[in-house]
PDB file of N, CA and C in Angstrom:
ATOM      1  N   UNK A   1     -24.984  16.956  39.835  1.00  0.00           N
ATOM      2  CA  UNK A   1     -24.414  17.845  40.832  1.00  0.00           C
ATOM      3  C   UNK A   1     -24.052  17.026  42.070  1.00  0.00           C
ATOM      4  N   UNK A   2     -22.995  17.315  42.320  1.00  0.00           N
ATOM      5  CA  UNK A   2     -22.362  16.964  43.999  1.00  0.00           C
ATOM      6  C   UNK A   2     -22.212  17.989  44.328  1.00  0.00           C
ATOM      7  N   UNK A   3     -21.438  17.856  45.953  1.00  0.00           N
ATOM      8  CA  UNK A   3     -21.282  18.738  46.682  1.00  0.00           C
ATOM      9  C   UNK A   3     -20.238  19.374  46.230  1.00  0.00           C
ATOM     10  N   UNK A   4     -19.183  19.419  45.639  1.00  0.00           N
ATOM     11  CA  UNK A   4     -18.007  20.225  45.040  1.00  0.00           C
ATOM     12  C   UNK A   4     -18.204  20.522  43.838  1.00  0.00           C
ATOM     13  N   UNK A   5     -19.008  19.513  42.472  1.00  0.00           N
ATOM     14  CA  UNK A   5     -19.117  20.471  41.321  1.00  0.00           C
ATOM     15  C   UNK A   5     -20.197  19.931  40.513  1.00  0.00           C
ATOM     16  N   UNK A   6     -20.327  20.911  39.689  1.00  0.00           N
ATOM     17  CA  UNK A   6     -21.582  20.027  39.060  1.00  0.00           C
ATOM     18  C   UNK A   6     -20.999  19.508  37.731  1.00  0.00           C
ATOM     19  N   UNK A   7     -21.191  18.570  36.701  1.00  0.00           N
ATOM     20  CA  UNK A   7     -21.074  17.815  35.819  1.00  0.00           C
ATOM     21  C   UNK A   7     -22.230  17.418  34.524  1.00  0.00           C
ATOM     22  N   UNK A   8     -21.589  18.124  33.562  1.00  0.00           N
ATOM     23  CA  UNK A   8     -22.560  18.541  32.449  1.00  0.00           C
ATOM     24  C   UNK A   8     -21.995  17.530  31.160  1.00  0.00           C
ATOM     25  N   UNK A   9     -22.948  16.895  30.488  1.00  0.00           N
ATOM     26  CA  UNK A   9     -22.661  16.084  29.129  1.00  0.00           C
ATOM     27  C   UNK A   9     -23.563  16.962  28.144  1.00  0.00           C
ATOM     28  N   UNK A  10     -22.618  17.454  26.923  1.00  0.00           N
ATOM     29  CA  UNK A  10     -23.760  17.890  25.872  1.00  0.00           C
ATOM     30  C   UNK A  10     -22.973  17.337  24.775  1.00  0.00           C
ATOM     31  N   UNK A  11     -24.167  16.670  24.238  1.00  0.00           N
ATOM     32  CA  UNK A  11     -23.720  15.521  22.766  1.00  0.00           C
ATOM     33  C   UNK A  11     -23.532  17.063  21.551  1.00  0.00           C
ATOM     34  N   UNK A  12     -22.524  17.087  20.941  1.00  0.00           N
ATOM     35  CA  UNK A  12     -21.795  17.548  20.113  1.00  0.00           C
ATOM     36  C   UNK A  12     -21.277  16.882  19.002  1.00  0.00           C
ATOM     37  N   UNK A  13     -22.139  16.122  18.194  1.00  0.00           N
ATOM     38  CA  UNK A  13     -21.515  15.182  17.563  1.00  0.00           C
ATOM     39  C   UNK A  13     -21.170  16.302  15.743  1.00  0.00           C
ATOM     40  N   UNK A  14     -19.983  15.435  14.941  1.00  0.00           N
ATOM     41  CA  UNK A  14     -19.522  16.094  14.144  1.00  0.00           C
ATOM     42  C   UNK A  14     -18.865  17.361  13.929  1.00  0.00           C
ATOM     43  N   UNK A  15     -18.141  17.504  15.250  1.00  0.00           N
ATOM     44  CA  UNK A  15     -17.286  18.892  15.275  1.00  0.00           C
ATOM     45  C   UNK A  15     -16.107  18.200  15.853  1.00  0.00           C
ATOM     46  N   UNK A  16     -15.085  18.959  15.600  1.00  0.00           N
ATOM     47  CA  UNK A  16     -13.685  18.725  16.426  1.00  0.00           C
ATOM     48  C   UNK A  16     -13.643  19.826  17.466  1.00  0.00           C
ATOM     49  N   UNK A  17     -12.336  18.944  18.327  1.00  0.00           N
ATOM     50  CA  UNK A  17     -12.313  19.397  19.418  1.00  0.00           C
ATOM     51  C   UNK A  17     -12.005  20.908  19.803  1.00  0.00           C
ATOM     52  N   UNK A  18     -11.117  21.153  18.271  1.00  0.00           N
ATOM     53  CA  UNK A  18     -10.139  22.861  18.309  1.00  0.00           C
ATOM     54  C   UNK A  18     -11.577  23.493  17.900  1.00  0.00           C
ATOM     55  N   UNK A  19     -12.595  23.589  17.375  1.00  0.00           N
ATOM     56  CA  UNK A  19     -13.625  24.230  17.226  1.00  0.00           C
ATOM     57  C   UNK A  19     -15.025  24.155  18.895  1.00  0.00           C
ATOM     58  N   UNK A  20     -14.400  23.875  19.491  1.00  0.00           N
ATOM     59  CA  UNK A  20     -15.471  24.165  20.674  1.00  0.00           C
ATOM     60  C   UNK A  20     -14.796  25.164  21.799  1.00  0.00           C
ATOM     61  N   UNK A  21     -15.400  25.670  22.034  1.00  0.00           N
ATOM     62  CA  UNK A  21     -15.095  26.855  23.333  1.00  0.00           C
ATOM     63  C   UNK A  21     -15.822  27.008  24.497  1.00  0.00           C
ATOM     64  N   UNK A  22     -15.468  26.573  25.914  1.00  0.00           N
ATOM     65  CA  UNK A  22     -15.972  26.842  26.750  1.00  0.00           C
ATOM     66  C   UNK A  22     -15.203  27.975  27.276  1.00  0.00           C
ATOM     67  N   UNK A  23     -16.670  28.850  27.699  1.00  0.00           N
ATOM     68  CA  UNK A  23     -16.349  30.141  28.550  1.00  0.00           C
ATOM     69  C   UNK A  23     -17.386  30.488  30.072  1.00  0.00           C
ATOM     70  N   UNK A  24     -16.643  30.359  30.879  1.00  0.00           N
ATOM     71  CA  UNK A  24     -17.015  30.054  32.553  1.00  0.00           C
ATOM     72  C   UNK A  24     -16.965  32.047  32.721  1.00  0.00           C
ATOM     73  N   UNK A  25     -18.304  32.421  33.623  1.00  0.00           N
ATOM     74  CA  UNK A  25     -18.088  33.769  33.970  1.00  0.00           C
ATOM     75  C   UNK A  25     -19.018  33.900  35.582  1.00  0.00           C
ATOM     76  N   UNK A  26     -18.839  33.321  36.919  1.00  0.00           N
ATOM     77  CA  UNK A  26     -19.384  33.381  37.378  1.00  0.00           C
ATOM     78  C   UNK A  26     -20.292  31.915  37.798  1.00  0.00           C
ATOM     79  N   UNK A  27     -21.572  31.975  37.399  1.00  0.00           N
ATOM     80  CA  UNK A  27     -22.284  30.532  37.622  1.00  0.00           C
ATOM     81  C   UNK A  27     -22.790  30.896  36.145  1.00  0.00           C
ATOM     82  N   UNK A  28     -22.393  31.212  35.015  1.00  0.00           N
ATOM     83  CA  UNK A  28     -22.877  31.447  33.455  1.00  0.00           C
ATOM     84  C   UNK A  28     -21.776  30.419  32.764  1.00  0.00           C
ATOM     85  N   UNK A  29     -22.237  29.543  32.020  1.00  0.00           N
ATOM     86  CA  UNK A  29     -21.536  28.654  31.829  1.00  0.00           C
ATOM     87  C   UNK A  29     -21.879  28.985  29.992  1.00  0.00           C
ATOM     88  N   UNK A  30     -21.035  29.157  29.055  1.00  0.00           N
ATOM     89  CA  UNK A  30     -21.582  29.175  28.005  1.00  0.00           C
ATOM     90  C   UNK A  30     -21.137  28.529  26.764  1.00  0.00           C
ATOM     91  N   UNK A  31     -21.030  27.836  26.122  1.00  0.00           N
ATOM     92  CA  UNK A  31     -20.336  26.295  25.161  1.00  0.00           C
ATOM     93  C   UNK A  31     -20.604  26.968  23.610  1.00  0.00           C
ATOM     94  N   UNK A  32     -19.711  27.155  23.112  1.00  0.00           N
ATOM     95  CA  UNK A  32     -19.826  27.977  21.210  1.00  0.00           C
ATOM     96  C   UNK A  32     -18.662  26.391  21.237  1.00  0.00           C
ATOM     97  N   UNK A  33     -19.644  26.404  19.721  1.00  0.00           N
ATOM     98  CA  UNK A  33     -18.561  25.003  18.586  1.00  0.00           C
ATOM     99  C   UNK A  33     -19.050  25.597  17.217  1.00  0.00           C
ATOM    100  N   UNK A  34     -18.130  25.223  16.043  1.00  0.00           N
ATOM    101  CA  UNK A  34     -18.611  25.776  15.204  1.00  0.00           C
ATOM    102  C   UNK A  34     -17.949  24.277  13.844  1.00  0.00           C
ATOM    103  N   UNK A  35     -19.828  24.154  13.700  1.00  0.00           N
ATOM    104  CA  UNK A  35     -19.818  22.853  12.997  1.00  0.00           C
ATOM    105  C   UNK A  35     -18.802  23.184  11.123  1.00  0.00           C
ATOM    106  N   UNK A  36     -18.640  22.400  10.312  1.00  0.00           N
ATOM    107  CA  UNK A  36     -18.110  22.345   8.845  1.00  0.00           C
ATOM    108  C   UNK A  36     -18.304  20.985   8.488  1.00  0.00           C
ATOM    109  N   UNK A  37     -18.458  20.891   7.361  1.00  0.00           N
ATOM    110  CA  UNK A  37     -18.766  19.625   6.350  1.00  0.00           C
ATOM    111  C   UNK A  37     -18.246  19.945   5.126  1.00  0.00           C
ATOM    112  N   UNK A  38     -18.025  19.170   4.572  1.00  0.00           N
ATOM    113  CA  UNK A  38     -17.553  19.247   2.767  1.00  0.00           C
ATOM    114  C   UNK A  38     -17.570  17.923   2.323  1.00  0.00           C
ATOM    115  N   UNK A  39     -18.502  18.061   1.029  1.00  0.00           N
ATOM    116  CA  UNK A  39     -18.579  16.515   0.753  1.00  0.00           C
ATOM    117  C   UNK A  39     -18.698  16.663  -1.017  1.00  0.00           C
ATOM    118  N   UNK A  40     -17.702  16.269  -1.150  1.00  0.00           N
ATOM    119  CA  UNK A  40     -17.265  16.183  -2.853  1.00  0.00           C
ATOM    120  C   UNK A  40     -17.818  14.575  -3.799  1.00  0.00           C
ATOM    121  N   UNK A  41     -18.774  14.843  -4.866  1.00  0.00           N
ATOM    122  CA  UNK A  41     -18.634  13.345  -5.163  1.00  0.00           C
ATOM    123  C   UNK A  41     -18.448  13.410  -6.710  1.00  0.00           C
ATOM    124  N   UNK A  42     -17.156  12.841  -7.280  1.00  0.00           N
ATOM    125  CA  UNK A  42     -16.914  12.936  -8.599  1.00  0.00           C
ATOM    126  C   UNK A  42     -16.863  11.422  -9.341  1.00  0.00           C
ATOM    127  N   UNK A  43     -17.009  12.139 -10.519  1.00  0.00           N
ATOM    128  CA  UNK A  43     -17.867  10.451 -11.437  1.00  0.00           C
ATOM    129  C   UNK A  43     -16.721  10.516 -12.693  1.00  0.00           C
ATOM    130  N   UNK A  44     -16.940   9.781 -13.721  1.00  0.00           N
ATOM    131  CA  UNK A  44     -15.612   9.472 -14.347  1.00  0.00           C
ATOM    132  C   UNK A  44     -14.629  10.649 -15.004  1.00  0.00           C
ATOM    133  N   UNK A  45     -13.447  10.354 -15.028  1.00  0.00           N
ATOM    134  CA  UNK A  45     -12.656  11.303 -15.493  1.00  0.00           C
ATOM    135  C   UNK A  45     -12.382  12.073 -14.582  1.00  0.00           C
ATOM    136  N   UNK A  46     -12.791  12.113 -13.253  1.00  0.00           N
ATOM    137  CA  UNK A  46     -12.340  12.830 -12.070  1.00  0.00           C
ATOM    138  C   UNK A  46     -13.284  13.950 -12.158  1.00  0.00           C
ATOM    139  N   UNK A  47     -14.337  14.105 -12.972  1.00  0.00           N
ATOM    140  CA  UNK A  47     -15.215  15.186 -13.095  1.00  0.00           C
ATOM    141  C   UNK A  47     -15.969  15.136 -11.631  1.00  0.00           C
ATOM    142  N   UNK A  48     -16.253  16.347 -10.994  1.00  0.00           N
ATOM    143  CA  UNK A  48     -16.614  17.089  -9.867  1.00  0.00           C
ATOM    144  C   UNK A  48     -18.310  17.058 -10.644  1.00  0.00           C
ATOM    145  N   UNK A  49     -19.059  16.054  -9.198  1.00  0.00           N
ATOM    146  CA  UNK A  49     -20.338  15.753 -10.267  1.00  0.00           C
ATOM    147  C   UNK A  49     -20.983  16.819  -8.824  1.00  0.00           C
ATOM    148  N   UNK A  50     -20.834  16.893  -8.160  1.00  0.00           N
ATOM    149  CA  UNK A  50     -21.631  17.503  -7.082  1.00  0.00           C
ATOM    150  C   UNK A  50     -20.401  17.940  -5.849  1.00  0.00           C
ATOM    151  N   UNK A  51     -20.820  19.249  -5.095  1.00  0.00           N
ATOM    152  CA  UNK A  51     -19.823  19.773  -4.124  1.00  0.00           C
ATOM    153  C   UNK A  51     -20.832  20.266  -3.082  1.00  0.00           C
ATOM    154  N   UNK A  52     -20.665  20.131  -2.131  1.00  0.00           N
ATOM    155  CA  UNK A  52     -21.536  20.841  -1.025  1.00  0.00           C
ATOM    156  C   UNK A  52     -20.542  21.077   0.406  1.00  0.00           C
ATOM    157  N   UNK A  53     -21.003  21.969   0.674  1.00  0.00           N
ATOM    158  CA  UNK A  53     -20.577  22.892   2.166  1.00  0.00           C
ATOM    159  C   UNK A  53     -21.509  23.635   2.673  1.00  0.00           C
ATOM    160  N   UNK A  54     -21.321  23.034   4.173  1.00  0.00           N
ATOM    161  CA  UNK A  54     -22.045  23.379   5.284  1.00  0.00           C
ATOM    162  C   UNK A  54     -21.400  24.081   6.217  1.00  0.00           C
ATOM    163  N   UNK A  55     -21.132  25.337   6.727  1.00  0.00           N
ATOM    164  CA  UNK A  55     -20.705  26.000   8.099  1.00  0.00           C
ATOM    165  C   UNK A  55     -21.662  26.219   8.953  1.00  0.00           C
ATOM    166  N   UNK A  56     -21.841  26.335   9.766  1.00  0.00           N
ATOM    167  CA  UNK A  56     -22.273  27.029  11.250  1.00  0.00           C
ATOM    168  C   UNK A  56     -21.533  26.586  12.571  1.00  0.00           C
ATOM    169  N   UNK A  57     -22.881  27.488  13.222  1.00  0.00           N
ATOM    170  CA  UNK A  57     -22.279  27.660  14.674  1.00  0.00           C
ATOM    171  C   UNK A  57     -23.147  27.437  15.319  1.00  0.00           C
ATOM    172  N   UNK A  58     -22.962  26.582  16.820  1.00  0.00           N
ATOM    173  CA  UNK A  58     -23.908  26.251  17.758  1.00  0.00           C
ATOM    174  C   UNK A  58     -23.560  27.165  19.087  1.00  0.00           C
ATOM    175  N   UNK A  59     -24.261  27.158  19.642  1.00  0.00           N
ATOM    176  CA  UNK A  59     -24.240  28.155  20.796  1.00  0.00           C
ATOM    177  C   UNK A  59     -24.784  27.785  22.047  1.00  0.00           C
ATOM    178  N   UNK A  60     -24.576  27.274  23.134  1.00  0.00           N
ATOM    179  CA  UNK A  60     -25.606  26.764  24.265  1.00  0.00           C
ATOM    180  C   UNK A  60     -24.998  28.154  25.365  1.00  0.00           C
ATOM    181  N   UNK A  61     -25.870  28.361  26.115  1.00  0.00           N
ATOM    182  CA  UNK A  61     -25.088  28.568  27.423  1.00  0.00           C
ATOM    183  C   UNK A  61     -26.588  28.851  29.118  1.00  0.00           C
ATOM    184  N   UNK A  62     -26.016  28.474  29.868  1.00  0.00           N
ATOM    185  CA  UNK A  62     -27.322  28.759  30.677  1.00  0.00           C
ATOM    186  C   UNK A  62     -26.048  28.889  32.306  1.00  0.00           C
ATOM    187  N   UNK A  63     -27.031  28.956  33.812  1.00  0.00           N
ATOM    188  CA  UNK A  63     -26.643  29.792  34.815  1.00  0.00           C
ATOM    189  C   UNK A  63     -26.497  28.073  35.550  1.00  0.00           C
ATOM    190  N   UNK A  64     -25.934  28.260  36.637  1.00  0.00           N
ATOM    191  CA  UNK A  64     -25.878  27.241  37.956  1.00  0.00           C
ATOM    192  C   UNK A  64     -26.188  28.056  39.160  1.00  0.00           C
ATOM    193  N   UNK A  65     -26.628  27.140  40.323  1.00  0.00           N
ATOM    194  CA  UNK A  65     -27.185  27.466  41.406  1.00  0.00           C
ATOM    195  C   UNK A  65     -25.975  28.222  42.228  1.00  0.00           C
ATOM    196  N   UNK A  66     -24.671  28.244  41.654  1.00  0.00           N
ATOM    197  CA  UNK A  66     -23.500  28.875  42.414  1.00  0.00           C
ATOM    198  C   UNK A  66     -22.285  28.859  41.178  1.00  0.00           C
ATOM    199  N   UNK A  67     -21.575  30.129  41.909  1.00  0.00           N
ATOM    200  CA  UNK A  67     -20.210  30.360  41.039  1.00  0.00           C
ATOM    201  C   UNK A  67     -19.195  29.102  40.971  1.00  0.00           C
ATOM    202  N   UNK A  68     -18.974  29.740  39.687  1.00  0.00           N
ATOM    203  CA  UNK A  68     -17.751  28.647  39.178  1.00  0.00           C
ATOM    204  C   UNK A  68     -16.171  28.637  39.156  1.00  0.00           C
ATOM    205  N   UNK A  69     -15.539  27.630  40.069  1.00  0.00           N
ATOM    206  CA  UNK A  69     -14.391  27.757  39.899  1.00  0.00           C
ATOM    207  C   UNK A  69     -13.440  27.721  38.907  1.00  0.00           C
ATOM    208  N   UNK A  70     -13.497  28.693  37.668  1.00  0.00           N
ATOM    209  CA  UNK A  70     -13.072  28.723  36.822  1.00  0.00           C
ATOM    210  C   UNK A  70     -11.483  28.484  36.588  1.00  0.00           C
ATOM    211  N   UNK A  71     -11.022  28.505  36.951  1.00  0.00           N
ATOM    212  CA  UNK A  71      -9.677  27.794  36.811  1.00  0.00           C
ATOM    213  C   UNK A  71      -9.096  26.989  36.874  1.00  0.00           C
ATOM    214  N   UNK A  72     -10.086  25.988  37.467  1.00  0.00           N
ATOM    215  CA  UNK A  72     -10.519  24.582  37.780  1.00  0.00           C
ATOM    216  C   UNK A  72     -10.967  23.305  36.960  1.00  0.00           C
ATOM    217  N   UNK A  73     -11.901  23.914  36.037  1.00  0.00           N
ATOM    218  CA  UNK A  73     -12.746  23.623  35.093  1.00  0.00           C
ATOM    219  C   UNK A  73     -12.038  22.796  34.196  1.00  0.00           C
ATOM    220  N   UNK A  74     -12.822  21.291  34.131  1.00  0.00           N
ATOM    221  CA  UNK A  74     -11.661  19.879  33.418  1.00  0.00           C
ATOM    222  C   UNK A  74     -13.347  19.713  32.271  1.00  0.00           C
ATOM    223  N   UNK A  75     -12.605  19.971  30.962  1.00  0.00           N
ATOM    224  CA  UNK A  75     -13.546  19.271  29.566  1.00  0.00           C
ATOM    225  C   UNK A  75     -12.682  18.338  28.876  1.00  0.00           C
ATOM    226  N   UNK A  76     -13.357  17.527  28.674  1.00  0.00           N
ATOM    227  CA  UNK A  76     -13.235  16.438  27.731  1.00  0.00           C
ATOM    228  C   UNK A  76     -13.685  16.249  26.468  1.00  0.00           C
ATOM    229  N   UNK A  77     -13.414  15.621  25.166  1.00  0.00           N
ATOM    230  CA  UNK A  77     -14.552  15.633  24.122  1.00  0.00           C
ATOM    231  C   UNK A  77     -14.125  14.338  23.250  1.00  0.00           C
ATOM    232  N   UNK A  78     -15.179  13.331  23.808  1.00  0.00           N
ATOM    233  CA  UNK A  78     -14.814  12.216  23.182  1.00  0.00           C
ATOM    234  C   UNK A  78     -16.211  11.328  22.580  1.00  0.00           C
ATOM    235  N   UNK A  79     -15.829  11.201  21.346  1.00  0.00           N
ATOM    236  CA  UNK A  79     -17.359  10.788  20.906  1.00  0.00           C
ATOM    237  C   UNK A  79     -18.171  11.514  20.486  1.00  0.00           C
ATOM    238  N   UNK A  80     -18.098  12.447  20.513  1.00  0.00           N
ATOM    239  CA  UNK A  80     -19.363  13.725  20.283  1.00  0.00           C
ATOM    240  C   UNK A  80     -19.941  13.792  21.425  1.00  0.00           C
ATOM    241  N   UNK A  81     -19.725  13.963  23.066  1.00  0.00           N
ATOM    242  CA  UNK A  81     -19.745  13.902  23.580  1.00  0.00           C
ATOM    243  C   UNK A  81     -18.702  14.605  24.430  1.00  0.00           C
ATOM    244  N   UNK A  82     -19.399  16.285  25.044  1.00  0.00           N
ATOM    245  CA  UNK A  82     -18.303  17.068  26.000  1.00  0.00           C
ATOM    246  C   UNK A  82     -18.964  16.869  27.111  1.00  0.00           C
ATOM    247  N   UNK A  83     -17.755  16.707  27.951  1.00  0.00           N
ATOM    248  CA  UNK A  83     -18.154  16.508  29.623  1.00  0.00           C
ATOM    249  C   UNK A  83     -17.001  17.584  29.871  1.00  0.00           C
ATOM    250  N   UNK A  84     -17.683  18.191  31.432  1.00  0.00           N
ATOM    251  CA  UNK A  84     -17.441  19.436  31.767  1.00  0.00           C
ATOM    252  C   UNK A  84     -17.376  19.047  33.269  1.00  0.00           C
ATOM    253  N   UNK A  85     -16.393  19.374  33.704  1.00  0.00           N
ATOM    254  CA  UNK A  85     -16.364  19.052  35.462  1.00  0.00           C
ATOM    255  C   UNK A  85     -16.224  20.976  35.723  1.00  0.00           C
ATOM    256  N   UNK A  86     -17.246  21.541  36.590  1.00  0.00           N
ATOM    257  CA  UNK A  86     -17.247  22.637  37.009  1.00  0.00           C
ATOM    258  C   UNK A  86     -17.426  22.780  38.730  1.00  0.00           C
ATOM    259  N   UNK A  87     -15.824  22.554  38.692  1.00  0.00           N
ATOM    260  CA  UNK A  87     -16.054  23.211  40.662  1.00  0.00           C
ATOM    261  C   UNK A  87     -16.867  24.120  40.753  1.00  0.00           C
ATOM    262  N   UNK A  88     -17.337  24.395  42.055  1.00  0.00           N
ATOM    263  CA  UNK A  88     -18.159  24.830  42.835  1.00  0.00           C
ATOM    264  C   UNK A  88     -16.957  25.846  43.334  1.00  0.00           C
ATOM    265  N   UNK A  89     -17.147  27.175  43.287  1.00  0.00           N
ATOM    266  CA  UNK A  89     -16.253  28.118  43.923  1.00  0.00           C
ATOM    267  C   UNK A  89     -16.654  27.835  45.126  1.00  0.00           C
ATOM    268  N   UNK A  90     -15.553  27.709  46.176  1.00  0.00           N
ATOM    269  CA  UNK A  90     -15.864  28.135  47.674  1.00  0.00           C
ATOM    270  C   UNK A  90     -15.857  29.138  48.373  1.00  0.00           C
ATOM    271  N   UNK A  91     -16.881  29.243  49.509  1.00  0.00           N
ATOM    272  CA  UNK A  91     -17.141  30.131  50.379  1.00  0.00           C
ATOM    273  C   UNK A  91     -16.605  29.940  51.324  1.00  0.00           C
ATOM    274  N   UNK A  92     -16.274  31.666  51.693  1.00  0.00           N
ATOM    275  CA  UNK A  92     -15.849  31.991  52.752  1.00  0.00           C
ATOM    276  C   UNK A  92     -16.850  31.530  53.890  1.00  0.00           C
ATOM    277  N   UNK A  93     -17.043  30.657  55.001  1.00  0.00           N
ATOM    278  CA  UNK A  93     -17.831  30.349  56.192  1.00  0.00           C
ATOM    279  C   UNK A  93     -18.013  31.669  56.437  1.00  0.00           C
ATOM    280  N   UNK A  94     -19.546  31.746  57.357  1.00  0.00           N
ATOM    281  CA  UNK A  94     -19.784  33.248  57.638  1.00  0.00           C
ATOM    282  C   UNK A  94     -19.693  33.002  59.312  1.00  0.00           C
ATOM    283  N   UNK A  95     -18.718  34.238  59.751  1.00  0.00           N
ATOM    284  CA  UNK A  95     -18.564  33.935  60.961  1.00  0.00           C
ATOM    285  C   UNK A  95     -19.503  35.386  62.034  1.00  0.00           C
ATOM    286  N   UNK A  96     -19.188  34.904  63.278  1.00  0.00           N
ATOM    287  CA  UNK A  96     -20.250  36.122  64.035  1.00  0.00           C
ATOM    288  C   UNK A  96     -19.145  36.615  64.299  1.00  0.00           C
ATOM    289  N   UNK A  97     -19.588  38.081  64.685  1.00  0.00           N
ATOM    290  CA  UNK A  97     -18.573  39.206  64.745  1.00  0.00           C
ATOM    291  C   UNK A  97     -19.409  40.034  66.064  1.00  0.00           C
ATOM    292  N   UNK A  98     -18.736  40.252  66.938  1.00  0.00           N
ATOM    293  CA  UNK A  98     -18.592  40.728  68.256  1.00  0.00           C
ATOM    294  C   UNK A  98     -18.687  42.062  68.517  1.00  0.00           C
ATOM    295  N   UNK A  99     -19.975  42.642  68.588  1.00  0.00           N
ATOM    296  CA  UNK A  99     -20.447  44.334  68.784  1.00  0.00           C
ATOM    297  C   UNK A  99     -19.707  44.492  70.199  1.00  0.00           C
ATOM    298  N   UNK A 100     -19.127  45.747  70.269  1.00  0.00           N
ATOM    299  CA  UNK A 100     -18.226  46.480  71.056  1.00  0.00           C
ATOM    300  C   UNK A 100     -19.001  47.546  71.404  1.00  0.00           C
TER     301      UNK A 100
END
């Protein structure tokens, strides 16, 4: 965390990039990817000696100490490895106001 945003790494390894979703609502930050595997191993004659498939879905999501400038919001995903730059929404300064 800095003073303008905070900066999140979550290792994601073995998913592509079109399968991860970040969704910003406030200071609720919440990360869905949804893992796949397929691994075929065939032995002579092209015979299919073994097939396996794996789907799921991962799910993280948790809060920050302040709202998020969601429109703002820069992810990356390189390596199995997403980085998340989340501005810091700004505040209005609170000013004094003058009883009449």
């Amino acid at each position: 965390e800095n003073d303008k945003s905070y900066n999140v790494k979550a290792d994601i390894p073995g998913v592509r990039k079109e399968d991860i979703h970040v969704h910003v609502e406030g200071n609720i930050v919440r990360i869905d990817a949804e893992s796949r595997s397929e691994k075929e191993t065939r032995g002579d004659g092209d015979k299919v000696l073994r097939s396996e498939r794996h789907y799921g879905t991962i799910s993280r999501s948790f809060s920050l100490g302040q709202d998020v400038d969601a429109a703002s919001v820069q992810a990356k995903y390189t390596d199995g490895v997403l980085a998340l730059e989340l501005p810091k929404k700004t505040t209005a300064p609170s000013s004094r106001i003058q009883v009449q």
